[in-house]
Amino acid sequence: MKFSQALMAIAAATAMQVAVAEPAHATGKIKCEAGPQSGWVSREKLEAELKAKGWKIKKSKVDGGCYEVYGTTPEGDRVEAYFHPVTMEKLLVSRRGKVIFRKKG
Amino acid sequence: MIRRIANNLHIMHNLYFFWALLAIPAVFMILRYLGDPETAFDLIHPSGELSVRLMIIAMMVSPLRQLFGRRGWTDWLLKRRRAMGVAAFGYALLHLVFYLIDMAVWEQIVKDAMIFSIWTGYIAFAIFAVMALTSNDSAMRMLRANWKRLQRFVYAAAILTALHWVYVDGEWRGALIHFIPLAALEIARVAHIFTKRSRSAAQAEAVT
Ligand code: HEM
């Protein structure tokens, strides 16, 4: 019994450690160092640009300093895509966790 | 006799109350969807997460009983295990339905199903479905010893769900936080069995 209680204490401590170690939204998939938000293009502008290219957009948000967009590509694929918030360059596209495009470098 | 019936009614009452309690989040999710069908996308996450939570709590009952024995609270949990297991399936079903509504296009659903993070979800769901459909007294009687064997598939479902979560998110922290308590209990259970065994072996040696 003592051993199992010790194990549970360790488990609880580990869980708390994991919970506090990382801010909730940084997923670690990709990071953009794009300076202060005042220099970013707006999310509306990015969305409008993508829609003009044939994307359908479900939702967009800031993640890891990048813009993250959930939607459908012009080819019809349901994806999650990351864009640079200043240059609007496409950085990473994944489908259900599987990476299908990553910008070189 | 009357007392027994009263007691039974009381327990029944409580269990029904518990089932109703488990159904409340579903009511809110469905209302939210009906209010705005676009929210199907946003409801995939909470329904999946609640399903996993219920599955994990239901799975923790057995190691807790082995480690802490029959107590008031382990009895309480055991009585509600079936409800939690069936509710875990219910929320997985809701999760799937919201997913299908959100996807809308057959070719895309099929294309998704080829991806590791999604087919692990489908297999876990299939296991849950079989378990939920056999979670009643008549199925238990019919299957006899096989029923217990069938229930063990929950471990496969749990592993598949963990993989589904980690791979669909591309991120392991959320899943880890949820599965640590169960994993710790399972390790403690195995350790408990081992220490008990070596202790009784030592006693056996001391006697001879
Ligand atoms: C039936 C087949 C399944 C499909 C097609 C499916 C689909 C999905 C999708 C698309 C997501 C990502 C949601 C998002 O990005 O917001 C997801 C997440 C998730 N699913 Fe499933 N799922 C299935 C089965 C299951 C089952 C059986 C469970 C639990 C027992 C489950 C639990 C979860 C959890 C916990 C998440 C993570 C929530 C999050 O952090 O976003 N799924 N699922």
PDB file of N, CA and C in Angstrom, chain A residues 1 3-5 7-8 10-12 14-16 18-19 21-22 24 26-29 57-59 70 72 75-78 80 95-98, chain B residues 38 41-42 64 67-68 71 99 102-103 107-109 111-112 115 117-118 167-173 176-177 180-181 184-185 187-188 191-192:
ATOM      1  N   MET A   1       0.825  -1.217   0.000  1.00  0.00           N
ATOM      2  CA  MET A   1       0.000   0.000   0.000  1.00  0.00           C
ATOM      3  C   MET A   1       0.852   1.257   0.000  1.00  0.00           C
ATOM      4  N   PHE A   3       3.806   1.660  -1.157  1.00  0.00           N
ATOM      5  CA  PHE A   3       4.430   1.794  -2.475  1.00  0.00           C
ATOM      6  C   PHE A   3       3.458   2.414  -3.469  1.00  0.00           C
ATOM      7  N   SER A   4       2.209   1.934  -3.433  1.00  0.00           N
ATOM      8  CA  SER A   4       1.243   2.445  -4.406  1.00  0.00           C
ATOM      9  C   SER A   4       0.906   3.901  -4.116  1.00  0.00           C
ATOM     10  N   GLN A   5       0.905   4.260  -2.839  1.00  0.00           N
ATOM     11  CA  GLN A   5       0.630   5.663  -2.516  1.00  0.00           C
ATOM     12  C   GLN A   5       1.762   6.547  -3.015  1.00  0.00           C
ATOM     13  N   LEU A   7       3.673   5.922  -5.533  1.00  0.00           N
ATOM     14  CA  LEU A   7       3.529   5.978  -6.990  1.00  0.00           C
ATOM     15  C   LEU A   7       2.501   7.014  -7.393  1.00  0.00           C
ATOM     16  N   MET A   8       1.403   7.037  -6.665  1.00  0.00           N
ATOM     17  CA  MET A   8       0.342   7.974  -7.021  1.00  0.00           C
ATOM     18  C   MET A   8       0.784   9.405  -6.780  1.00  0.00           C
ATOM     19  N   ILE A  10       3.838  10.472  -7.032  1.00  0.00           N
ATOM     20  CA  ILE A  10       4.747  10.781  -8.143  1.00  0.00           C
ATOM     21  C   ILE A  10       3.939  11.114  -9.393  1.00  0.00           C
ATOM     22  N   ALA A  11       2.905  10.308  -9.641  1.00  0.00           N
ATOM     23  CA  ALA A  11       2.077  10.525 -10.825  1.00  0.00           C
ATOM     24  C   ALA A  11       1.405  11.892 -10.778  1.00  0.00           C
ATOM     25  N   ALA A  12       0.859  12.227  -9.617  1.00  0.00           N
ATOM     26  CA  ALA A  12       0.178  13.518  -9.477  1.00  0.00           C
ATOM     27  C   ALA A  12       1.165  14.658  -9.699  1.00  0.00           C
ATOM     28  N   THR A  14       3.945  14.574 -11.418  1.00  0.00           N
ATOM     29  CA  THR A  14       4.322  14.623 -12.834  1.00  0.00           C
ATOM     30  C   THR A  14       3.234  15.315 -13.648  1.00  0.00           C
ATOM     31  N   ALA A  15       1.979  14.955 -13.363  1.00  0.00           N
ATOM     32  CA  ALA A  15       0.870  15.544 -14.110  1.00  0.00           C
ATOM     33  C   ALA A  15       0.847  17.057 -13.921  1.00  0.00           C
ATOM     34  N   MET A  16       1.066  17.484 -12.680  1.00  0.00           N
ATOM     35  CA  MET A  16       1.046  18.927 -12.421  1.00  0.00           C
ATOM     36  C   MET A  16       2.210  19.611 -13.126  1.00  0.00           C
ATOM     37  N   VAL A  18       3.702  18.663 -15.873  1.00  0.00           N
ATOM     38  CA  VAL A  18       3.390  18.753 -17.299  1.00  0.00           C
ATOM     39  C   VAL A  18       2.381  19.870 -17.545  1.00  0.00           C
ATOM     40  N   ALA A  19       1.418  19.987 -16.624  1.00  0.00           N
ATOM     41  CA  ALA A  19       0.356  20.972 -16.810  1.00  0.00           C
ATOM     42  C   ALA A  19       0.875  22.406 -16.718  1.00  0.00           C
ATOM     43  N   ALA A  21       4.160  23.333 -17.044  1.00  0.00           N
ATOM     44  CA  ALA A  21       5.402  23.581 -17.775  1.00  0.00           C
ATOM     45  C   ALA A  21       5.165  24.336 -19.079  1.00  0.00           C
ATOM     46  N   GLU A  22       3.979  24.170 -19.649  1.00  0.00           N
ATOM     47  CA  GLU A  22       3.750  24.720 -20.986  1.00  0.00           C
ATOM     48  C   GLU A  22       2.465  25.539 -21.016  1.00  0.00           C
ATOM     49  N   ALA A  24      -0.988  26.746 -22.238  1.00  0.00           N
ATOM     50  CA  ALA A  24      -1.979  25.848 -22.828  1.00  0.00           C
ATOM     51  C   ALA A  24      -1.980  25.833 -24.351  1.00  0.00           C
ATOM     52  N   ALA A  26       0.555  26.746 -26.713  1.00  0.00           N
ATOM     53  CA  ALA A  26       1.722  26.461 -27.534  1.00  0.00           C
ATOM     54  C   ALA A  26       1.805  24.959 -27.751  1.00  0.00           C
ATOM     55  N   THR A  27       1.534  24.515 -28.956  1.00  0.00           N
ATOM     56  CA  THR A  27       1.499  23.085 -29.189  1.00  0.00           C
ATOM     57  C   THR A  27       2.880  22.540 -29.529  1.00  0.00           C
ATOM     58  N   GLY A  28       3.818  23.428 -29.845  1.00  0.00           N
ATOM     59  CA  GLY A  28       5.153  22.955 -30.129  1.00  0.00           C
ATOM     60  C   GLY A  28       5.307  22.376 -31.522  1.00  0.00           C
ATOM     61  N   LYS A  29       4.245  22.417 -32.328  1.00  0.00           N
ATOM     62  CA  LYS A  29       4.347  21.902 -33.686  1.00  0.00           C
ATOM     63  C   LYS A  29       5.208  22.823 -34.529  1.00  0.00           C
ATOM     64  N   ILE A  57     -12.870  28.147 -44.869  1.00  0.00           N
ATOM     65  CA  ILE A  57     -12.305  28.270 -43.527  1.00  0.00           C
ATOM     66  C   ILE A  57     -13.342  28.027 -42.440  1.00  0.00           C
ATOM     67  N   LYS A  58     -12.949  27.113 -41.504  1.00  0.00           N
ATOM     68  CA  LYS A  58     -13.818  26.803 -40.365  1.00  0.00           C
ATOM     69  C   LYS A  58     -13.516  27.739 -39.222  1.00  0.00           C
ATOM     70  N   LYS A  59     -12.210  27.957 -39.014  1.00  0.00           N
ATOM     71  CA  LYS A  59     -11.800  28.664 -37.817  1.00  0.00           C
ATOM     72  C   LYS A  59     -10.344  29.064 -37.965  1.00  0.00           C
ATOM     73  N   TYR A  70      -8.041  26.279 -39.627  1.00  0.00           N
ATOM     74  CA  TYR A  70      -8.705  25.000 -39.873  1.00  0.00           C
ATOM     75  C   TYR A  70      -9.617  25.186 -41.073  1.00  0.00           C
ATOM     76  N   THR A  72     -10.590  23.862 -45.484  1.00  0.00           N
ATOM     77  CA  THR A  72     -10.503  22.974 -46.637  1.00  0.00           C
ATOM     78  C   THR A  72      -9.690  23.666 -47.725  1.00  0.00           C
ATOM     79  N   GLU A  75      -8.035  22.110 -53.103  1.00  0.00           N
ATOM     80  CA  GLU A  75      -8.133  20.749 -53.650  1.00  0.00           C
ATOM     81  C   GLU A  75      -9.209  19.937 -52.934  1.00  0.00           C
ATOM     82  N   GLY A  76      -9.773  20.501 -51.867  1.00  0.00           N
ATOM     83  CA  GLY A  76     -10.852  19.810 -51.157  1.00  0.00           C
ATOM     84  C   GLY A  76     -10.416  19.019 -49.945  1.00  0.00           C
ATOM     85  N   ASP A  77      -9.162  19.157 -49.531  1.00  0.00           N
ATOM     86  CA  ASP A  77      -8.678  18.404 -48.374  1.00  0.00           C
ATOM     87  C   ASP A  77      -8.915  19.149 -47.069  1.00  0.00           C
ATOM     88  N   ARG A  78      -9.434  18.421 -46.062  1.00  0.00           N
ATOM     89  CA  ARG A  78      -9.625  19.004 -44.739  1.00  0.00           C
ATOM     90  C   ARG A  78      -8.292  19.060 -44.013  1.00  0.00           C
ATOM     91  N   GLU A  80      -5.298  21.431 -41.326  1.00  0.00           N
ATOM     92  CA  GLU A  80      -4.962  22.419 -40.318  1.00  0.00           C
ATOM     93  C   GLU A  80      -3.678  23.056 -40.851  1.00  0.00           C
ATOM     94  N   ARG A  95      -2.854  17.055 -41.949  1.00  0.00           N
ATOM     95  CA  ARG A  95      -4.191  16.494 -42.014  1.00  0.00           C
ATOM     96  C   ARG A  95      -4.313  15.468 -40.908  1.00  0.00           C
ATOM     97  N   ARG A  96      -5.190  15.727 -39.932  1.00  0.00           N
ATOM     98  CA  ARG A  96      -5.386  14.812 -38.801  1.00  0.00           C
ATOM     99  C   ARG A  96      -4.041  14.404 -38.193  1.00  0.00           C
ATOM    100  N   GLY A  97      -3.182  15.394 -38.023  1.00  0.00           N
ATOM    101  CA  GLY A  97      -1.905  15.152 -37.368  1.00  0.00           C
ATOM    102  C   GLY A  97      -0.800  14.684 -38.302  1.00  0.00           C
ATOM    103  N   LYS A  98      -1.168  14.322 -39.535  1.00  0.00           N
ATOM    104  CA  LYS A  98      -0.159  13.867 -40.497  1.00  0.00           C
ATOM    105  C   LYS A  98       0.296  15.070 -41.326  1.00  0.00           C
TER     106      LYS A  98
ATOM    107  N   GLU B  38     -22.926  25.036 -37.258  1.00  0.00           N
ATOM    108  CA  GLU B  38     -21.487  25.238 -37.480  1.00  0.00           C
ATOM    109  C   GLU B  38     -20.658  24.769 -36.285  1.00  0.00           C
ATOM    110  N   PHE B  41     -18.117  21.319 -35.439  1.00  0.00           N
ATOM    111  CA  PHE B  41     -16.648  21.331 -35.430  1.00  0.00           C
ATOM    112  C   PHE B  41     -16.091  21.522 -34.015  1.00  0.00           C
ATOM    113  N   ASP B  42     -16.667  22.478 -33.279  1.00  0.00           N
ATOM    114  CA  ASP B  42     -16.166  22.772 -31.934  1.00  0.00           C
ATOM    115  C   ASP B  42     -16.558  21.706 -30.924  1.00  0.00           C
ATOM    116  N   LEU B  64      -8.434   0.163  -8.226  1.00  0.00           N
ATOM    117  CA  LEU B  64      -8.706   0.793  -6.926  1.00  0.00           C
ATOM    118  C   LEU B  64      -9.282  -0.218  -5.943  1.00  0.00           C
ATOM    119  N   LEU B  67      -6.441  -2.428  -4.754  1.00  0.00           N
ATOM    120  CA  LEU B  67      -5.478  -1.777  -3.865  1.00  0.00           C
ATOM    121  C   LEU B  67      -6.105  -1.391  -2.531  1.00  0.00           C
ATOM    122  N   PHE B  68      -7.346  -0.906  -2.578  1.00  0.00           N
ATOM    123  CA  PHE B  68      -7.958  -0.377  -1.351  1.00  0.00           C
ATOM    124  C   PHE B  68      -9.046  -1.280  -0.784  1.00  0.00           C
ATOM    125  N   ARG B  71     -14.459  -0.785   0.168  1.00  0.00           N
ATOM    126  CA  ARG B  71     -14.750   0.336   1.060  1.00  0.00           C
ATOM    127  C   ARG B  71     -16.041   0.964   0.565  1.00  0.00           C
ATOM    128  N   TYR B  99     -18.274  14.681 -35.726  1.00  0.00           N
ATOM    129  CA  TYR B  99     -17.200  14.594 -36.716  1.00  0.00           C
ATOM    130  C   TYR B  99     -17.766  14.396 -38.120  1.00  0.00           C
ATOM    131  N   ASP B 102     -19.467  17.470 -39.369  1.00  0.00           N
ATOM    132  CA  ASP B 102     -18.490  18.499 -39.710  1.00  0.00           C
ATOM    133  C   ASP B 102     -17.775  18.177 -41.023  1.00  0.00           C
ATOM    134  N   MET B 103     -17.459  16.913 -41.235  1.00  0.00           N
ATOM    135  CA  MET B 103     -16.745  16.520 -42.458  1.00  0.00           C
ATOM    136  C   MET B 103     -17.655  16.644 -43.681  1.00  0.00           C
ATOM    137  N   GLU B 107     -15.938  11.412 -49.569  1.00  0.00           N
ATOM    138  CA  GLU B 107     -14.554  11.130 -50.004  1.00  0.00           C
ATOM    139  C   GLU B 107     -13.548  11.582 -48.942  1.00  0.00           C
ATOM    140  N   GLN B 108     -13.886  12.703 -48.287  1.00  0.00           N
ATOM    141  CA  GLN B 108     -12.980  13.215 -47.252  1.00  0.00           C
ATOM    142  C   GLN B 108     -13.017  12.322 -46.013  1.00  0.00           C
ATOM    143  N   ILE B 109     -14.187  11.800 -45.691  1.00  0.00           N
ATOM    144  CA  ILE B 109     -14.313  10.893 -44.538  1.00  0.00           C
ATOM    145  C   ILE B 109     -13.487   9.633 -44.780  1.00  0.00           C
ATOM    146  N   LYS B 111     -10.967   9.356 -46.898  1.00  0.00           N
ATOM    147  CA  LYS B 111      -9.558   9.735 -46.936  1.00  0.00           C
ATOM    148  C   LYS B 111      -8.991   9.869 -45.515  1.00  0.00           C
ATOM    149  N   ASP B 112      -9.776  10.463 -44.625  1.00  0.00           N
ATOM    150  CA  ASP B 112      -9.374  10.580 -43.219  1.00  0.00           C
ATOM    151  C   ASP B 112      -9.186   9.209 -42.581  1.00  0.00           C
ATOM    152  N   ILE B 115      -5.895   7.492 -42.385  1.00  0.00           N
ATOM    153  CA  ILE B 115      -4.814   8.079 -41.592  1.00  0.00           C
ATOM    154  C   ILE B 115      -4.784   7.429 -40.213  1.00  0.00           C
ATOM    155  N   SER B 117      -4.137   8.379 -37.190  1.00  0.00           N
ATOM    156  CA  SER B 117      -4.800   9.020 -36.051  1.00  0.00           C
ATOM    157  C   SER B 117      -6.309   8.799 -36.083  1.00  0.00           C
ATOM    158  N   ILE B 118      -6.871   8.553 -37.237  1.00  0.00           N
ATOM    159  CA  ILE B 118      -8.320   8.385 -37.335  1.00  0.00           C
ATOM    160  C   ILE B 118      -8.732   6.913 -37.275  1.00  0.00           C
ATOM    161  N   TYR B 167      -1.903  11.429 -31.834  1.00  0.00           N
ATOM    162  CA  TYR B 167      -1.611  11.629 -33.256  1.00  0.00           C
ATOM    163  C   TYR B 167      -2.530  12.652 -33.911  1.00  0.00           C
ATOM    164  N   VAL B 168      -3.777  12.725 -33.482  1.00  0.00           N
ATOM    165  CA  VAL B 168      -4.679  13.692 -34.109  1.00  0.00           C
ATOM    166  C   VAL B 168      -4.291  15.109 -33.676  1.00  0.00           C
ATOM    167  N   ASP B 169      -3.800  15.229 -32.450  1.00  0.00           N
ATOM    168  CA  ASP B 169      -3.383  16.534 -31.948  1.00  0.00           C
ATOM    169  C   ASP B 169      -1.949  16.888 -32.344  1.00  0.00           C
ATOM    170  N   GLY B 170      -1.137  15.876 -32.664  1.00  0.00           N
ATOM    171  CA  GLY B 170       0.285  16.100 -32.904  1.00  0.00           C
ATOM    172  C   GLY B 170       0.971  16.586 -31.636  1.00  0.00           C
ATOM    173  N   GLU B 171       0.455  16.128 -30.514  1.00  0.00           N
ATOM    174  CA  GLU B 171       0.834  16.699 -29.225  1.00  0.00           C
ATOM    175  C   GLU B 171       0.485  15.675 -28.166  1.00  0.00           C
ATOM    176  N   TRP B 172       1.381  15.451 -27.176  1.00  0.00           N
ATOM    177  CA  TRP B 172       1.129  14.341 -26.254  1.00  0.00           C
ATOM    178  C   TRP B 172       0.751  14.764 -24.845  1.00  0.00           C
ATOM    179  N   ARG B 173       0.820  16.054 -24.542  1.00  0.00           N
ATOM    180  CA  ARG B 173       0.632  16.453 -23.136  1.00  0.00           C
ATOM    181  C   ARG B 173      -0.783  16.207 -22.627  1.00  0.00           C
ATOM    182  N   LEU B 176      -1.314  12.611 -22.057  1.00  0.00           N
ATOM    183  CA  LEU B 176      -0.497  12.125 -20.946  1.00  0.00           C
ATOM    184  C   LEU B 176      -1.144  12.450 -19.602  1.00  0.00           C
ATOM    185  N   ILE B 177      -1.574  13.693 -19.440  1.00  0.00           N
ATOM    186  CA  ILE B 177      -2.188  14.107 -18.176  1.00  0.00           C
ATOM    187  C   ILE B 177      -3.377  13.213 -17.847  1.00  0.00           C
ATOM    188  N   ILE B 180      -2.070   9.308 -17.079  1.00  0.00           N
ATOM    189  CA  ILE B 180      -1.157   9.031 -15.970  1.00  0.00           C
ATOM    190  C   ILE B 180      -1.843   8.361 -14.769  1.00  0.00           C
ATOM    191  N   PRO B 181      -2.976   8.865 -14.306  1.00  0.00           N
ATOM    192  CA  PRO B 181      -3.572   8.237 -13.113  1.00  0.00           C
ATOM    193  C   PRO B 181      -3.888   6.751 -13.329  1.00  0.00           C
ATOM    194  N   ALA B 184      -0.604   4.757 -13.535  1.00  0.00           N
ATOM    195  CA  ALA B 184      -0.007   4.611 -12.208  1.00  0.00           C
ATOM    196  C   ALA B 184      -0.748   3.545 -11.413  1.00  0.00           C
ATOM    197  N   LEU B 185      -2.061   3.554 -11.493  1.00  0.00           N
ATOM    198  CA  LEU B 185      -2.851   2.564 -10.761  1.00  0.00           C
ATOM    199  C   LEU B 185      -2.569   1.157 -11.261  1.00  0.00           C
ATOM    200  N   ILE B 187       0.194   0.104 -12.663  1.00  0.00           N
ATOM    201  CA  ILE B 187       1.532  -0.286 -12.194  1.00  0.00           C
ATOM    202  C   ILE B 187       1.454  -0.674 -10.718  1.00  0.00           C
ATOM    203  N   ALA B 188       0.735   0.144  -9.941  1.00  0.00           N
ATOM    204  CA  ALA B 188       0.598  -0.139  -8.512  1.00  0.00           C
ATOM    205  C   ALA B 188      -0.090  -1.485  -8.289  1.00  0.00           C
ATOM    206  N   ALA B 191       2.409  -4.180  -8.985  1.00  0.00           N
ATOM    207  CA  ALA B 191       3.381  -4.201  -7.887  1.00  0.00           C
ATOM    208  C   ALA B 191       2.761  -4.843  -6.642  1.00  0.00           C
ATOM    209  N   HIS B 192       1.512  -4.511  -6.391  1.00  0.00           N
ATOM    210  CA  HIS B 192       0.781  -5.032  -5.245  1.00  0.00           C
ATOM    211  C   HIS B 192       0.670  -6.547  -5.327  1.00  0.00           C
TER     212      HIS B 192
END
